[in-house]
PDB file of C-alpha atoms in Angstrom:
ATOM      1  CA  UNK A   1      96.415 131.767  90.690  1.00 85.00           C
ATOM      2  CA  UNK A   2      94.217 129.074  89.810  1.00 91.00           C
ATOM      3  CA  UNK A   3      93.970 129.675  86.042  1.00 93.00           C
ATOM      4  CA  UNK A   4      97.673 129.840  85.631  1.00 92.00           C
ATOM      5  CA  UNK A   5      98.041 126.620  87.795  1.00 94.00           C
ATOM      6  CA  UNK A   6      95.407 124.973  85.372  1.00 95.00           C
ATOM      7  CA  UNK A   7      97.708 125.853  82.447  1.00 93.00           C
ATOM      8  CA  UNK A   8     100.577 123.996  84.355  1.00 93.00           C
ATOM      9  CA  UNK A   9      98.357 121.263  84.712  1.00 92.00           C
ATOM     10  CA  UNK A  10      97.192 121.063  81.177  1.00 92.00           C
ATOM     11  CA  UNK A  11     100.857 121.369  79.796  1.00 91.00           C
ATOM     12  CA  UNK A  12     101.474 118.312  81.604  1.00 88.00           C
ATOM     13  CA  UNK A  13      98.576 116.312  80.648  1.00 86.00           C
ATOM     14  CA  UNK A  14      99.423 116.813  77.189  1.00 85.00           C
ATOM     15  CA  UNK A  15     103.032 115.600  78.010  1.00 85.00           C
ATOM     16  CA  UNK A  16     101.790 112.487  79.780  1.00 81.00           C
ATOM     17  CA  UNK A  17      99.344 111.954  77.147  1.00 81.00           C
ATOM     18  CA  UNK A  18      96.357 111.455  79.826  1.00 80.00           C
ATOM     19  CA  UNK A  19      93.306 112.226  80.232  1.00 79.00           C
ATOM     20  CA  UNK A  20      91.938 115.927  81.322  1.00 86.00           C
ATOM     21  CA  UNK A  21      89.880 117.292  84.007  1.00 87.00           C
ATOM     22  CA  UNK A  22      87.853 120.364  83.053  1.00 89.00           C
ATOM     23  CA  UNK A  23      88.593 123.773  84.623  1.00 92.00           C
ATOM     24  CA  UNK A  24      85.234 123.131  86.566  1.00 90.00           C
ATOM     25  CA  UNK A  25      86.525 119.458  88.175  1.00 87.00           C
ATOM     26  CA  UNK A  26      90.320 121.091  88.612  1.00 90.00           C
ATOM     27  CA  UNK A  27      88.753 124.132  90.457  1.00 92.00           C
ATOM     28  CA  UNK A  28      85.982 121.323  92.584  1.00 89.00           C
ATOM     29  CA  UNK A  29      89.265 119.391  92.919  1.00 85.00           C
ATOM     30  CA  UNK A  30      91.014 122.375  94.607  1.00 89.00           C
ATOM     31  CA  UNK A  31      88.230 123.696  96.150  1.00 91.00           C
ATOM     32  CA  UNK A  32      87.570 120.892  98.706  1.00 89.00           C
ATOM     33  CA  UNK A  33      87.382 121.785 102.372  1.00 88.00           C
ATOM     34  CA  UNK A  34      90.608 120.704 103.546  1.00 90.00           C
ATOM     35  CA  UNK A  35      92.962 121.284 100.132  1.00 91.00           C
ATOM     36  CA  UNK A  36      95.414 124.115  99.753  1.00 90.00           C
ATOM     37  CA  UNK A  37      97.549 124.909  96.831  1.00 91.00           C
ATOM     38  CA  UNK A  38     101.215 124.850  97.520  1.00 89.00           C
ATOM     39  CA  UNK A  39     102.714 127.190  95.012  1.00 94.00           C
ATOM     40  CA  UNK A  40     106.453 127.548  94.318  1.00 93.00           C
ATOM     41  CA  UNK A  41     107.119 130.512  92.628  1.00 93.00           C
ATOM     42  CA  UNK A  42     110.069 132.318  90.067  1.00 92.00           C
ATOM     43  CA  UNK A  43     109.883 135.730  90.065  1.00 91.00           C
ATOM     44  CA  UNK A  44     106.215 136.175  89.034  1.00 89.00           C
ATOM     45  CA  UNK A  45     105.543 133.114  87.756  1.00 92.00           C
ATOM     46  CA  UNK A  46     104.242 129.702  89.247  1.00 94.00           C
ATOM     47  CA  UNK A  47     107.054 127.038  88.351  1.00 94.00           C
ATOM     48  CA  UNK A  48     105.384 123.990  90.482  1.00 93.00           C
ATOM     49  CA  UNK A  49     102.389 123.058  92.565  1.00 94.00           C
ATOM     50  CA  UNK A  50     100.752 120.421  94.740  1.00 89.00           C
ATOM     51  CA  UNK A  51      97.421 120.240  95.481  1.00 91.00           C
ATOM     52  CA  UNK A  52      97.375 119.161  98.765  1.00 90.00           C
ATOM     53  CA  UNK A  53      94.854 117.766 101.557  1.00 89.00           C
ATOM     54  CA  UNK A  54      95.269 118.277 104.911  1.00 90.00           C
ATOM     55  CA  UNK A  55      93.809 116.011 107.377  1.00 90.00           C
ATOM     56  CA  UNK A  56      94.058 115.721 111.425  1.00 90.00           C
ATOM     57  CA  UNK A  57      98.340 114.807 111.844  1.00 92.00           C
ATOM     58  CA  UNK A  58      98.286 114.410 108.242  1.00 89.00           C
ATOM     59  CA  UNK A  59      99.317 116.080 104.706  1.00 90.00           C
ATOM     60  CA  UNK A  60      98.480 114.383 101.112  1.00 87.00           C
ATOM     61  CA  UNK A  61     100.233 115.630  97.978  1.00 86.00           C
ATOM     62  CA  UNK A  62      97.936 115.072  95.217  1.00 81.00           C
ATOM     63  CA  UNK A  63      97.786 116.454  91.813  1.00 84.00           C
ATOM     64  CA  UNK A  64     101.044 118.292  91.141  1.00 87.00           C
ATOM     65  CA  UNK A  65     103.155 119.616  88.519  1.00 88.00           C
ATOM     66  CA  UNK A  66     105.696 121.420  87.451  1.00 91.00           C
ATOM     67  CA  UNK A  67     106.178 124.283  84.457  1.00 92.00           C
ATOM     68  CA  UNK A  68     109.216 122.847  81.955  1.00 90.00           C
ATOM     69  CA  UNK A  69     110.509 126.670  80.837  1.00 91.00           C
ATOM     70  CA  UNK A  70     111.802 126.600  84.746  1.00 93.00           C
ATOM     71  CA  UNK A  71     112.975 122.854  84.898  1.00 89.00           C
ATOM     72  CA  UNK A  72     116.587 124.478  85.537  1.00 91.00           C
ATOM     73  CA  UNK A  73     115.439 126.538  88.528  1.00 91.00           C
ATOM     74  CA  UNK A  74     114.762 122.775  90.428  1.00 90.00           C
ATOM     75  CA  UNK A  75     111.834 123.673  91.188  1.00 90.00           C
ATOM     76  CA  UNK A  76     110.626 120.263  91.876  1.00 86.00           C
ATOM     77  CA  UNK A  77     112.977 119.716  94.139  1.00 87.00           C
ATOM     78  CA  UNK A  78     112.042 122.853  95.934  1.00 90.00           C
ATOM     79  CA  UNK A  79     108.506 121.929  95.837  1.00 90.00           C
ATOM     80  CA  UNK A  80     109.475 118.615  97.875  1.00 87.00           C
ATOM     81  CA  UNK A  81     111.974 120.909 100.471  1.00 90.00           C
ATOM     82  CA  UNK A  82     109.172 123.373 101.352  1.00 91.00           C
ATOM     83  CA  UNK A  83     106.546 120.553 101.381  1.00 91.00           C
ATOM     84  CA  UNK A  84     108.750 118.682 104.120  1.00 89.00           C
ATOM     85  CA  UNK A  85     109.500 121.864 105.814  1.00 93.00           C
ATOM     86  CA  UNK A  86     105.652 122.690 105.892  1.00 94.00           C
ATOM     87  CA  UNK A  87     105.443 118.666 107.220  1.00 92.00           C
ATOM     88  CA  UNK A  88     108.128 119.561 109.992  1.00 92.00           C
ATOM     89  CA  UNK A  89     107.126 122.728 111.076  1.00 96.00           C
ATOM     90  CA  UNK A  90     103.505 121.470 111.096  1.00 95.00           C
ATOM     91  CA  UNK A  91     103.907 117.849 112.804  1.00 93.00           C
ATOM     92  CA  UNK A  92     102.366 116.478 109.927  1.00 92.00           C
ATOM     93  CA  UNK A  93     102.778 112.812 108.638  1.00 88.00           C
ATOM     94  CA  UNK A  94     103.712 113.465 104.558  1.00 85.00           C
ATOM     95  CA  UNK A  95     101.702 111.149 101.920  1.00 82.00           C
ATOM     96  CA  UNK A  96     103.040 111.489  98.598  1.00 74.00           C
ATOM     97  CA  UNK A  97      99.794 109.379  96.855  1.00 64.00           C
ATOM     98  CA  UNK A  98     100.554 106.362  94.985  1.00 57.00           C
ATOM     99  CA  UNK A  99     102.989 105.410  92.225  1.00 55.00           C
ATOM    100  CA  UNK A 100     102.680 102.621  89.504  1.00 56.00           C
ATOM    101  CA  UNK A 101     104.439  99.468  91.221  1.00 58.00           C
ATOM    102  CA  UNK A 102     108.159  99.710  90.193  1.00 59.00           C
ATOM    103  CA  UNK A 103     107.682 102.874  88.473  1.00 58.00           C
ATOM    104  CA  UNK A 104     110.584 105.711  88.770  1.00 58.00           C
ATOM    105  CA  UNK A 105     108.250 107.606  91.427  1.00 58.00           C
ATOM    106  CA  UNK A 106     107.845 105.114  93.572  1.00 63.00           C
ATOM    107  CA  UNK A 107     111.725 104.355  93.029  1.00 67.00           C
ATOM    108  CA  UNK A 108     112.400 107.943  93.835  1.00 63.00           C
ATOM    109  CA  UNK A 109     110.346 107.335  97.156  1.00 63.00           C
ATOM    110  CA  UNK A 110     112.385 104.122  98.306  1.00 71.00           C
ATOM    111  CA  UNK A 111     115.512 106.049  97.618  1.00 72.00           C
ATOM    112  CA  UNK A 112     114.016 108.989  99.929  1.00 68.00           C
ATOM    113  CA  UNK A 113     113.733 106.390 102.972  1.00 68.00           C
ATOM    114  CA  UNK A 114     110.441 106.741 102.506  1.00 64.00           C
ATOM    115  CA  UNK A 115     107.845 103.430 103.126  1.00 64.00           C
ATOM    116  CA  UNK A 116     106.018 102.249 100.377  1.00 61.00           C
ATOM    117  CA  UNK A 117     102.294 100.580 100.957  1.00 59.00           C
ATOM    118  CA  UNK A 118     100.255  98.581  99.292  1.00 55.00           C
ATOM    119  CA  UNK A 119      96.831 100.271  99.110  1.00 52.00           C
ATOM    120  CA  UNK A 120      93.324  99.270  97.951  1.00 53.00           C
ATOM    121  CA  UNK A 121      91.356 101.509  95.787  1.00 53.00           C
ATOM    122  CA  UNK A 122      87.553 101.229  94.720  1.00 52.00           C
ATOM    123  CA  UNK A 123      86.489 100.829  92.419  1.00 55.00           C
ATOM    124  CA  UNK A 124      88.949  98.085  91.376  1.00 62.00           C
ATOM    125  CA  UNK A 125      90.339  98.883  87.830  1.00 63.00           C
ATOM    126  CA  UNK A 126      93.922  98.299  88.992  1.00 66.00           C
ATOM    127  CA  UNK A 127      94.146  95.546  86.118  1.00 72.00           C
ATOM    128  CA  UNK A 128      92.559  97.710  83.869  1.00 72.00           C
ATOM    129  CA  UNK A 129      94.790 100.715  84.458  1.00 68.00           C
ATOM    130  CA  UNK A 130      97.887  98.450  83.981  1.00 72.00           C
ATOM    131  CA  UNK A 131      96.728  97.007  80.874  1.00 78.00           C
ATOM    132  CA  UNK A 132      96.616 100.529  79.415  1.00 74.00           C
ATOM    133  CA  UNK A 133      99.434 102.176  80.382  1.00 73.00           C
ATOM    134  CA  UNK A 134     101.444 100.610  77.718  1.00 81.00           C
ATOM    135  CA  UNK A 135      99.322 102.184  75.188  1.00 82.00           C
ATOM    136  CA  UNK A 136      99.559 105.651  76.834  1.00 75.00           C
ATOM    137  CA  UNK A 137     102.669 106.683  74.500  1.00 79.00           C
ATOM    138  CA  UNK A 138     100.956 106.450  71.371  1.00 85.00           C
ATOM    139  CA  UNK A 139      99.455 110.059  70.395  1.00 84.00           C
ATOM    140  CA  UNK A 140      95.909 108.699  69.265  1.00 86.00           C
ATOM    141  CA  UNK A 141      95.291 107.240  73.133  1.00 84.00           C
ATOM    142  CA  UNK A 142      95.877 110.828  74.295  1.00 80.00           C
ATOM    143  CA  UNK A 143      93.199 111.949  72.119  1.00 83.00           C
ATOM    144  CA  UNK A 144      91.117 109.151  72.875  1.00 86.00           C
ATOM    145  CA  UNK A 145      91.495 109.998  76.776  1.00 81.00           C
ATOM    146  CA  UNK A 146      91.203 113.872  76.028  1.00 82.00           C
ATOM    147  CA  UNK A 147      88.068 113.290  73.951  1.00 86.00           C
ATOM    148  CA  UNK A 148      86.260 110.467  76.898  1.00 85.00           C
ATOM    149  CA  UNK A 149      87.218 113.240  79.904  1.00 83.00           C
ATOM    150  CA  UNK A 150      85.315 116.364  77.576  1.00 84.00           C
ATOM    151  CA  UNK A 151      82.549 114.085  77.166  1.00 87.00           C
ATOM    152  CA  UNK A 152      82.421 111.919  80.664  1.00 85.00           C
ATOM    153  CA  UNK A 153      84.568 114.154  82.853  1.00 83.00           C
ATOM    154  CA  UNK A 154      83.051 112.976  86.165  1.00 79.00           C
ATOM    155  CA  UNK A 155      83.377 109.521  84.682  1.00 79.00           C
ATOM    156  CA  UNK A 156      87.016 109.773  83.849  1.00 76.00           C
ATOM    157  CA  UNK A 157      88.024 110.848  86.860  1.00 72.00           C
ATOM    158  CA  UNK A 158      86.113 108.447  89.028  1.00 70.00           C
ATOM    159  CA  UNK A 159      87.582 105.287  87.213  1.00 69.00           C
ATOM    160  CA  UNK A 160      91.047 106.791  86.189  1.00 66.00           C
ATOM    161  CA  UNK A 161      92.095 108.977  88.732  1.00 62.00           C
ATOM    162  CA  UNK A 162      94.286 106.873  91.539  1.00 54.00           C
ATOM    163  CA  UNK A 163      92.810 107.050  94.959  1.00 44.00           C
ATOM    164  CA  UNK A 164      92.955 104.726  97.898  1.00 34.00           C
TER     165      UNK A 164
END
């Protein structure tokens, strides 16, 4: 299960042009105490996923994705349904992480009902990460990123990834 959800993942880096994490970070990444994989399936194969964290009245979506051959099966919106079912039948709180300020995702949240907040992340690179997103739709940046997280993984992830 976790190999073909790394596969998702990867497909999606390269469509967002980003930067990688290893197999070895992913599987860390998933492997944390409180995370579980939330899997939506088609037939046999895995169409979306959230990698989520679970946490006293509390669920985080993190890392999540979605397979494009199954795009027309909705699967992200099924993703969301079972996560908020999970949420109700739980009594969990849902977090859906952060969003680029006025980006479609955090858009798509507002729409929801859902509150927005402003959050504070260490270490500060918020300018930083701004700056480059512009540049993330040339090609040769997605090398560059792919290239800096084979050689600093732990590196990459620490400055790049977006956690409060």
């Amino acid at each position: 299960t976790l190999d073909l959800t790394y596969e998702i993942y990867l497909e999606q880096i390269k469509r967002h042009n980003s930067y990688v994490l290893p197999r070895s970070l992913f599987k860390a990444f998933v492997d944390t105490p409180s995370a579980f994989l939330f899997l939506i399936r088609y037939g046999k194969n895995i169409t979306a996923y959230f990698c989520c964290f679970e946490h006293r009245d509390n669920i985080y979506a993190s890392m999540g994705g979605g397979d494009p051959r199954f795009f027309s099966t909705k699967c992200s919106n099924k993703l969301y349904d079972e996560l908020i079912k999970y949420a109700c039948q739980n009594g969990l709180n849902i977090h859906l992480g952060l969003g680029e300020y006025g980006s479609g995702y955090q858009q798509f949240k507002k729409n929801a009902g859902l509150i927005c907040y402003k959050t504070e992340r260490y270490p500060d690179t918020e300018r930083w990460l701004r700056f480059a997103v512009p540049f993330l739709k040339f090609r040769l940046t997605g090398r560059v990123l792919a290239s800096a997280s084979a050689l600093f993984p732990h590196r990459v992830a620490y400055y790049a990834m977006p956690f409060t």
